[in-house]
Amino acid sequence: ALACAAALAACANRPVSSLDQFATAQKTKIVEASFFDDANFVFSAAAYIPTLDDLAALKQAWFDFGNSFPESSAISNVETETKKGPGQSVIVALFMTEYENADLRNKSMGWAVGPAPVTITELAERDVPLRTLMPIKNDWARYYLLTYPKDKFGNETAPQTLVVSNRFSKVELKLAK
């Protein structure tokens, strides 16, 4: 029992890493919602609007942690879309207990996103840098990059509210800009 208490005390005094600090700050930028049918869990969704500043901070936190930034096709895709203009892309994480059914691109399951994006690209769900950029409650979520065009005046068109739904339910996510 004394050894357990000593181990807990050591963990409590452990310095917080730069990646932990980054992830904690990112959690304030993510909105999450879940849908329950009576007491039964149906699905949860989370959304986040990535910024170039956040991507640069992620890479700096990784470097400060003592590692070079790893190869990440997911982060490369997010960075490419984010460079096209602020507010034109949204990352959505989707979780349901039947993993294979949590596919936003699968219209046969009744999945829809409103307003409708121009593209929906699935990102690698096991990508550690992506999970650090968008830390959510459930580690088994699937991640998607949604892109929106600029309007004819060149203004950003990513929505302020995103609705994610399937045939049975929907959640509304108010995005932080």
JSON list of C-alpha atoms in Angstrom, two decimals:
[
{"chain": "A", "resi": 1, "resn": "ALA", "atom": "CA", "xyz": [0.00, 0.00, 0.00]},
{"chain": "A", "resi": 2, "resn": "LEU", "atom": "CA", "xyz": [2.89, 2.34, 0.77]},
{"chain": "A", "resi": 3, "resn": "ALA", "atom": "CA", "xyz": [4.43, 1.65, -2.64]},
{"chain": "A", "resi": 4, "resn": "CYS", "atom": "CA", "xyz": [1.12, 2.54, -4.36]},
{"chain": "A", "resi": 5, "resn": "ALA", "atom": "CA", "xyz": [0.87, 5.80, -2.42]},
{"chain": "A", "resi": 6, "resn": "ALA", "atom": "CA", "xyz": [4.45, 6.69, -3.37]},
{"chain": "A", "resi": 7, "resn": "ALA", "atom": "CA", "xyz": [3.74, 5.94, -7.05]},
{"chain": "A", "resi": 8, "resn": "LEU", "atom": "CA", "xyz": [0.61, 8.12, -7.01]},
{"chain": "A", "resi": 9, "resn": "ALA", "atom": "CA", "xyz": [2.52, 10.97, -5.38]},
{"chain": "A", "resi": 10, "resn": "ALA", "atom": "CA", "xyz": [5.25, 10.70, -8.04]},
{"chain": "A", "resi": 11, "resn": "CYS", "atom": "CA", "xyz": [2.64, 10.90, -10.81]},
{"chain": "A", "resi": 12, "resn": "ALA", "atom": "CA", "xyz": [0.98, 13.90, -9.19]},
{"chain": "A", "resi": 13, "resn": "ASN", "atom": "CA", "xyz": [4.31, 15.76, -9.16]},
{"chain": "A", "resi": 14, "resn": "ARG", "atom": "CA", "xyz": [5.20, 14.79, -12.73]},
{"chain": "A", "resi": 15, "resn": "PRO", "atom": "CA", "xyz": [5.86, 17.86, -14.87]},
{"chain": "A", "resi": 16, "resn": "VAL", "atom": "CA", "xyz": [3.26, 18.45, -17.56]},
{"chain": "A", "resi": 17, "resn": "SER", "atom": "CA", "xyz": [4.72, 17.93, -21.03]},
{"chain": "A", "resi": 18, "resn": "SER", "atom": "CA", "xyz": [4.39, 20.44, -23.85]},
{"chain": "A", "resi": 19, "resn": "LEU", "atom": "CA", "xyz": [2.13, 17.98, -25.71]},
{"chain": "A", "resi": 20, "resn": "ASP", "atom": "CA", "xyz": [-0.14, 17.62, -22.66]},
{"chain": "A", "resi": 21, "resn": "GLN", "atom": "CA", "xyz": [-0.35, 21.41, -22.36]},
{"chain": "A", "resi": 22, "resn": "PHE", "atom": "CA", "xyz": [-1.17, 21.71, -26.06]},
{"chain": "A", "resi": 23, "resn": "ALA", "atom": "CA", "xyz": [-3.88, 19.01, -25.84]},
{"chain": "A", "resi": 24, "resn": "THR", "atom": "CA", "xyz": [-5.43, 20.70, -22.79]},
{"chain": "A", "resi": 25, "resn": "ALA", "atom": "CA", "xyz": [-5.60, 24.03, -24.66]},
{"chain": "A", "resi": 26, "resn": "GLN", "atom": "CA", "xyz": [-7.09, 22.33, -27.74]},
{"chain": "A", "resi": 27, "resn": "LYS", "atom": "CA", "xyz": [-9.94, 20.80, -25.73]},
{"chain": "A", "resi": 28, "resn": "THR", "atom": "CA", "xyz": [-11.41, 24.29, -25.31]},
{"chain": "A", "resi": 29, "resn": "LYS", "atom": "CA", "xyz": [-11.71, 24.63, -29.12]},
{"chain": "A", "resi": 30, "resn": "ILE", "atom": "CA", "xyz": [-13.64, 21.41, -29.69]},
{"chain": "A", "resi": 31, "resn": "VAL", "atom": "CA", "xyz": [-17.40, 20.98, -29.38]},
{"chain": "A", "resi": 32, "resn": "GLU", "atom": "CA", "xyz": [-18.85, 17.55, -28.66]},
{"chain": "A", "resi": 33, "resn": "ALA", "atom": "CA", "xyz": [-22.37, 16.17, -28.42]},
{"chain": "A", "resi": 34, "resn": "SER", "atom": "CA", "xyz": [-23.91, 12.73, -28.00]},
{"chain": "A", "resi": 35, "resn": "PHE", "atom": "CA", "xyz": [-27.33, 11.37, -28.82]},
{"chain": "A", "resi": 36, "resn": "PHE", "atom": "CA", "xyz": [-29.14, 8.89, -26.60]},
{"chain": "A", "resi": 37, "resn": "ASP", "atom": "CA", "xyz": [-32.40, 7.12, -27.40]},
{"chain": "A", "resi": 38, "resn": "ASP", "atom": "CA", "xyz": [-33.92, 6.81, -23.94]},
{"chain": "A", "resi": 39, "resn": "ALA", "atom": "CA", "xyz": [-30.90, 5.43, -22.03]},
{"chain": "A", "resi": 40, "resn": "ASN", "atom": "CA", "xyz": [-29.28, 3.84, -25.09]},
{"chain": "A", "resi": 41, "resn": "PHE", "atom": "CA", "xyz": [-26.23, 5.49, -26.62]},
{"chain": "A", "resi": 42, "resn": "VAL", "atom": "CA", "xyz": [-26.62, 6.06, -30.40]},
{"chain": "A", "resi": 43, "resn": "PHE", "atom": "CA", "xyz": [-23.59, 8.14, -31.48]},
{"chain": "A", "resi": 44, "resn": "SER", "atom": "CA", "xyz": [-21.38, 11.04, -30.57]},
{"chain": "A", "resi": 45, "resn": "ALA", "atom": "CA", "xyz": [-19.79, 13.68, -32.75]},
{"chain": "A", "resi": 46, "resn": "ALA", "atom": "CA", "xyz": [-17.18, 16.35, -32.19]},
{"chain": "A", "resi": 47, "resn": "ALA", "atom": "CA", "xyz": [-16.13, 19.23, -34.43]},
{"chain": "A", "resi": 48, "resn": "TYR", "atom": "CA", "xyz": [-13.18, 21.60, -34.59]},
{"chain": "A", "resi": 49, "resn": "ILE", "atom": "CA", "xyz": [-12.13, 24.32, -37.05]},
{"chain": "A", "resi": 50, "resn": "PRO", "atom": "CA", "xyz": [-8.36, 23.97, -37.53]},
{"chain": "A", "resi": 51, "resn": "THR", "atom": "CA", "xyz": [-6.11, 27.03, -37.84]},
{"chain": "A", "resi": 52, "resn": "LEU", "atom": "CA", "xyz": [-2.59, 27.45, -39.12]},
{"chain": "A", "resi": 53, "resn": "ASP", "atom": "CA", "xyz": [-1.64, 28.81, -35.68]},
{"chain": "A", "resi": 54, "resn": "ASP", "atom": "CA", "xyz": [-2.88, 25.59, -34.04]},
{"chain": "A", "resi": 55, "resn": "LEU", "atom": "CA", "xyz": [-0.96, 23.45, -36.53]},
{"chain": "A", "resi": 56, "resn": "ALA", "atom": "CA", "xyz": [2.23, 25.46, -35.90]},
{"chain": "A", "resi": 57, "resn": "ALA", "atom": "CA", "xyz": [1.69, 25.19, -32.12]},
{"chain": "A", "resi": 58, "resn": "LEU", "atom": "CA", "xyz": [1.22, 21.42, -32.44]},
{"chain": "A", "resi": 59, "resn": "LYS", "atom": "CA", "xyz": [4.53, 21.06, -34.26]},
{"chain": "A", "resi": 60, "resn": "GLN", "atom": "CA", "xyz": [6.29, 23.32, -31.73]},
{"chain": "A", "resi": 61, "resn": "ALA", "atom": "CA", "xyz": [4.87, 21.33, -28.79]},
{"chain": "A", "resi": 62, "resn": "TRP", "atom": "CA", "xyz": [6.11, 18.14, -30.40]},
{"chain": "A", "resi": 63, "resn": "PHE", "atom": "CA", "xyz": [9.58, 19.65, -30.83]},
{"chain": "A", "resi": 64, "resn": "ASP", "atom": "CA", "xyz": [9.56, 21.00, -27.24]},
{"chain": "A", "resi": 65, "resn": "PHE", "atom": "CA", "xyz": [8.65, 17.50, -26.05]},
{"chain": "A", "resi": 66, "resn": "GLY", "atom": "CA", "xyz": [11.97, 16.38, -27.51]},
{"chain": "A", "resi": 67, "resn": "ASN", "atom": "CA", "xyz": [10.88, 14.67, -30.70]},
{"chain": "A", "resi": 68, "resn": "SER", "atom": "CA", "xyz": [10.87, 15.62, -34.35]},
{"chain": "A", "resi": 69, "resn": "PHE", "atom": "CA", "xyz": [7.39, 15.92, -35.81]},
{"chain": "A", "resi": 70, "resn": "PRO", "atom": "CA", "xyz": [6.32, 12.54, -37.23]},
{"chain": "A", "resi": 71, "resn": "GLU", "atom": "CA", "xyz": [5.02, 11.93, -40.73]},
{"chain": "A", "resi": 72, "resn": "SER", "atom": "CA", "xyz": [1.27, 12.40, -40.71]},
{"chain": "A", "resi": 73, "resn": "SER", "atom": "CA", "xyz": [-0.81, 12.27, -43.88]},
{"chain": "A", "resi": 74, "resn": "ALA", "atom": "CA", "xyz": [-3.84, 13.39, -41.84]},
{"chain": "A", "resi": 75, "resn": "ILE", "atom": "CA", "xyz": [-2.07, 16.54, -40.63]},
{"chain": "A", "resi": 76, "resn": "SER", "atom": "CA", "xyz": [-0.76, 17.17, -44.17]},
{"chain": "A", "resi": 77, "resn": "ASN", "atom": "CA", "xyz": [-4.34, 17.02, -45.52]},
{"chain": "A", "resi": 78, "resn": "VAL", "atom": "CA", "xyz": [-5.61, 19.36, -42.79]},
{"chain": "A", "resi": 79, "resn": "GLU", "atom": "CA", "xyz": [-2.72, 21.77, -43.37]},
{"chain": "A", "resi": 80, "resn": "THR", "atom": "CA", "xyz": [-3.29, 21.83, -47.15]},
{"chain": "A", "resi": 81, "resn": "GLU", "atom": "CA", "xyz": [-6.99, 22.65, -46.74]},
{"chain": "A", "resi": 82, "resn": "THR", "atom": "CA", "xyz": [-6.38, 25.18, -43.95]},
{"chain": "A", "resi": 83, "resn": "LYS", "atom": "CA", "xyz": [-3.87, 27.08, -46.12]},
{"chain": "A", "resi": 84, "resn": "LYS", "atom": "CA", "xyz": [-6.60, 27.62, -48.73]},
{"chain": "A", "resi": 85, "resn": "GLY", "atom": "CA", "xyz": [-8.29, 30.03, -46.35]},
{"chain": "A", "resi": 86, "resn": "PRO", "atom": "CA", "xyz": [-9.40, 30.37, -42.75]},
{"chain": "A", "resi": 87, "resn": "GLY", "atom": "CA", "xyz": [-12.63, 28.73, -41.76]},
{"chain": "A", "resi": 88, "resn": "GLN", "atom": "CA", "xyz": [-13.02, 26.62, -44.89]},
{"chain": "A", "resi": 89, "resn": "SER", "atom": "CA", "xyz": [-12.42, 23.26, -43.25]},
{"chain": "A", "resi": 90, "resn": "VAL", "atom": "CA", "xyz": [-13.84, 21.45, -40.25]},
{"chain": "A", "resi": 91, "resn": "ILE", "atom": "CA", "xyz": [-12.61, 18.25, -38.64]},
{"chain": "A", "resi": 92, "resn": "VAL", "atom": "CA", "xyz": [-15.40, 15.98, -37.42]},
{"chain": "A", "resi": 93, "resn": "ALA", "atom": "CA", "xyz": [-14.87, 12.96, -35.17]},
{"chain": "A", "resi": 94, "resn": "LEU", "atom": "CA", "xyz": [-17.68, 10.41, -35.18]},
{"chain": "A", "resi": 95, "resn": "PHE", "atom": "CA", "xyz": [-18.16, 7.51, -32.78]},
{"chain": "A", "resi": 96, "resn": "MET", "atom": "CA", "xyz": [-20.74, 4.79, -32.46]},
{"chain": "A", "resi": 97, "resn": "THR", "atom": "CA", "xyz": [-20.39, 1.34, -30.97]},
{"chain": "A", "resi": 98, "resn": "GLU", "atom": "CA", "xyz": [-20.62, -0.30, -34.42]},
{"chain": "A", "resi": 99, "resn": "TYR", "atom": "CA", "xyz": [-17.35, 1.18, -35.72]},
{"chain": "A", "resi": 100, "resn": "GLU", "atom": "CA", "xyz": [-17.95, 0.21, -39.35]},
{"chain": "A", "resi": 101, "resn": "ASN", "atom": "CA", "xyz": [-21.28, 2.08, -39.35]},
{"chain": "A", "resi": 102, "resn": "ALA", "atom": "CA", "xyz": [-19.72, 5.38, -38.24]},
{"chain": "A", "resi": 103, "resn": "ASP", "atom": "CA", "xyz": [-18.92, 6.44, -41.81]},
{"chain": "A", "resi": 104, "resn": "LEU", "atom": "CA", "xyz": [-20.09, 9.95, -42.70]},
{"chain": "A", "resi": 105, "resn": "ARG", "atom": "CA", "xyz": [-19.65, 9.14, -46.39]},
{"chain": "A", "resi": 106, "resn": "ASN", "atom": "CA", "xyz": [-22.06, 6.17, -46.23]},
{"chain": "A", "resi": 107, "resn": "LYS", "atom": "CA", "xyz": [-25.43, 7.49, -47.40]},
{"chain": "A", "resi": 108, "resn": "SER", "atom": "CA", "xyz": [-27.03, 4.02, -47.04]},
{"chain": "A", "resi": 109, "resn": "MET", "atom": "CA", "xyz": [-26.71, 4.44, -43.26]},
{"chain": "A", "resi": 110, "resn": "GLY", "atom": "CA", "xyz": [-28.53, 7.76, -43.58]},
{"chain": "A", "resi": 111, "resn": "TRP", "atom": "CA", "xyz": [-25.55, 9.89, -42.53]},
{"chain": "A", "resi": 112, "resn": "ALA", "atom": "CA", "xyz": [-25.78, 13.56, -43.40]},
{"chain": "A", "resi": 113, "resn": "VAL", "atom": "CA", "xyz": [-23.97, 16.75, -42.47]},
{"chain": "A", "resi": 114, "resn": "GLY", "atom": "CA", "xyz": [-25.63, 20.12, -42.70]},
{"chain": "A", "resi": 115, "resn": "PRO", "atom": "CA", "xyz": [-24.78, 22.40, -44.21]},
{"chain": "A", "resi": 116, "resn": "ALA", "atom": "CA", "xyz": [-23.41, 19.99, -46.78]},
{"chain": "A", "resi": 117, "resn": "PRO", "atom": "CA", "xyz": [-19.65, 20.26, -47.36]},
{"chain": "A", "resi": 118, "resn": "VAL", "atom": "CA", "xyz": [-18.07, 20.13, -50.82]},
{"chain": "A", "resi": 119, "resn": "THR", "atom": "CA", "xyz": [-15.91, 17.17, -49.78]},
{"chain": "A", "resi": 120, "resn": "ILE", "atom": "CA", "xyz": [-15.73, 14.68, -46.92]},
{"chain": "A", "resi": 121, "resn": "THR", "atom": "CA", "xyz": [-12.35, 12.96, -46.57]},
{"chain": "A", "resi": 122, "resn": "GLU", "atom": "CA", "xyz": [-11.70, 10.29, -43.96]},
{"chain": "A", "resi": 123, "resn": "LEU", "atom": "CA", "xyz": [-8.51, 10.88, -42.01]},
{"chain": "A", "resi": 124, "resn": "ALA", "atom": "CA", "xyz": [-6.40, 8.16, -40.36]},
{"chain": "A", "resi": 125, "resn": "GLU", "atom": "CA", "xyz": [-8.06, 7.55, -37.00]},
{"chain": "A", "resi": 126, "resn": "ARG", "atom": "CA", "xyz": [-4.95, 6.07, -35.45]},
{"chain": "A", "resi": 127, "resn": "ASP", "atom": "CA", "xyz": [-2.81, 9.07, -36.36]},
{"chain": "A", "resi": 128, "resn": "VAL", "atom": "CA", "xyz": [-1.20, 10.28, -33.11]},
{"chain": "A", "resi": 129, "resn": "PRO", "atom": "CA", "xyz": [-0.59, 13.90, -34.27]},
{"chain": "A", "resi": 130, "resn": "LEU", "atom": "CA", "xyz": [-4.24, 14.14, -35.38]},
{"chain": "A", "resi": 131, "resn": "ARG", "atom": "CA", "xyz": [-5.44, 12.86, -32.00]},
{"chain": "A", "resi": 132, "resn": "THR", "atom": "CA", "xyz": [-3.20, 15.44, -30.32]},
{"chain": "A", "resi": 133, "resn": "LEU", "atom": "CA", "xyz": [-4.60, 18.24, -32.52]},
{"chain": "A", "resi": 134, "resn": "MET", "atom": "CA", "xyz": [-8.17, 17.15, -31.74]},
{"chain": "A", "resi": 135, "resn": "PRO", "atom": "CA", "xyz": [-8.23, 15.34, -28.39]},
{"chain": "A", "resi": 136, "resn": "ILE", "atom": "CA", "xyz": [-11.74, 13.99, -27.80]},
{"chain": "A", "resi": 137, "resn": "LYS", "atom": "CA", "xyz": [-13.26, 11.77, -25.14]},
{"chain": "A", "resi": 138, "resn": "ASN", "atom": "CA", "xyz": [-13.43, 8.60, -27.21]},
{"chain": "A", "resi": 139, "resn": "ASP", "atom": "CA", "xyz": [-10.29, 7.03, -28.67]},
{"chain": "A", "resi": 140, "resn": "TRP", "atom": "CA", "xyz": [-12.28, 4.87, -31.11]},
{"chain": "A", "resi": 141, "resn": "ALA", "atom": "CA", "xyz": [-13.75, 7.70, -33.18]},
{"chain": "A", "resi": 142, "resn": "ARG", "atom": "CA", "xyz": [-13.34, 8.03, -36.91]},
{"chain": "A", "resi": 143, "resn": "TYR", "atom": "CA", "xyz": [-12.10, 11.42, -38.15]},
{"chain": "A", "resi": 144, "resn": "TYR", "atom": "CA", "xyz": [-13.26, 13.30, -41.25]},
{"chain": "A", "resi": 145, "resn": "LEU", "atom": "CA", "xyz": [-12.11, 16.51, -42.90]},
{"chain": "A", "resi": 146, "resn": "LEU", "atom": "CA", "xyz": [-15.02, 18.53, -44.29]},
{"chain": "A", "resi": 147, "resn": "THR", "atom": "CA", "xyz": [-14.26, 21.32, -46.74]},
{"chain": "A", "resi": 148, "resn": "TYR", "atom": "CA", "xyz": [-16.39, 24.31, -47.69]},
{"chain": "A", "resi": 149, "resn": "PRO", "atom": "CA", "xyz": [-15.83, 26.76, -50.58]},
{"chain": "A", "resi": 150, "resn": "LYS", "atom": "CA", "xyz": [-15.40, 30.49, -50.30]},
{"chain": "A", "resi": 151, "resn": "ASP", "atom": "CA", "xyz": [-18.47, 32.41, -51.41]},
{"chain": "A", "resi": 152, "resn": "LYS", "atom": "CA", "xyz": [-18.45, 34.60, -54.54]},
{"chain": "A", "resi": 153, "resn": "PHE", "atom": "CA", "xyz": [-17.15, 37.51, -52.44]},
{"chain": "A", "resi": 154, "resn": "GLY", "atom": "CA", "xyz": [-14.20, 35.49, -51.10]},
{"chain": "A", "resi": 155, "resn": "ASN", "atom": "CA", "xyz": [-15.60, 35.11, -47.59]},
{"chain": "A", "resi": 156, "resn": "GLU", "atom": "CA", "xyz": [-15.20, 31.97, -45.53]},
{"chain": "A", "resi": 157, "resn": "THR", "atom": "CA", "xyz": [-18.21, 29.71, -45.65]},
{"chain": "A", "resi": 158, "resn": "ALA", "atom": "CA", "xyz": [-17.63, 27.09, -42.95]},
{"chain": "A", "resi": 159, "resn": "PRO", "atom": "CA", "xyz": [-20.81, 26.94, -40.89]},
{"chain": "A", "resi": 160, "resn": "GLN", "atom": "CA", "xyz": [-21.24, 28.31, -37.39]},
{"chain": "A", "resi": 161, "resn": "THR", "atom": "CA", "xyz": [-23.48, 25.37, -36.56]},
{"chain": "A", "resi": 162, "resn": "LEU", "atom": "CA", "xyz": [-22.96, 21.88, -37.89]},
{"chain": "A", "resi": 163, "resn": "VAL", "atom": "CA", "xyz": [-25.67, 19.21, -37.78]},
{"chain": "A", "resi": 164, "resn": "VAL", "atom": "CA", "xyz": [-24.55, 15.58, -37.95]},
{"chain": "A", "resi": 165, "resn": "SER", "atom": "CA", "xyz": [-27.33, 13.06, -38.36]},
{"chain": "A", "resi": 166, "resn": "ASN", "atom": "CA", "xyz": [-28.23, 9.53, -39.33]},
{"chain": "A", "resi": 167, "resn": "ARG", "atom": "CA", "xyz": [-31.65, 7.98, -40.04]},
{"chain": "A", "resi": 168, "resn": "PHE", "atom": "CA", "xyz": [-32.58, 7.90, -36.36]},
{"chain": "A", "resi": 169, "resn": "SER", "atom": "CA", "xyz": [-31.00, 10.89, -34.66]},
{"chain": "A", "resi": 170, "resn": "LYS", "atom": "CA", "xyz": [-29.00, 14.10, -34.93]},
{"chain": "A", "resi": 171, "resn": "VAL", "atom": "CA", "xyz": [-26.68, 16.31, -32.92]},
{"chain": "A", "resi": 172, "resn": "GLU", "atom": "CA", "xyz": [-26.08, 20.02, -33.34]},
{"chain": "A", "resi": 173, "resn": "LEU", "atom": "CA", "xyz": [-22.58, 21.37, -32.85]},
{"chain": "A", "resi": 174, "resn": "LYS", "atom": "CA", "xyz": [-22.05, 25.12, -32.37]},
{"chain": "A", "resi": 175, "resn": "LEU", "atom": "CA", "xyz": [-18.58, 25.76, -33.74]},
{"chain": "A", "resi": 176, "resn": "ALA", "atom": "CA", "xyz": [-16.13, 28.11, -32.07]},
{"chain": "A", "resi": 177, "resn": "LYS", "atom": "CA", "xyz": [-14.47, 30.51, -34.51]}
]
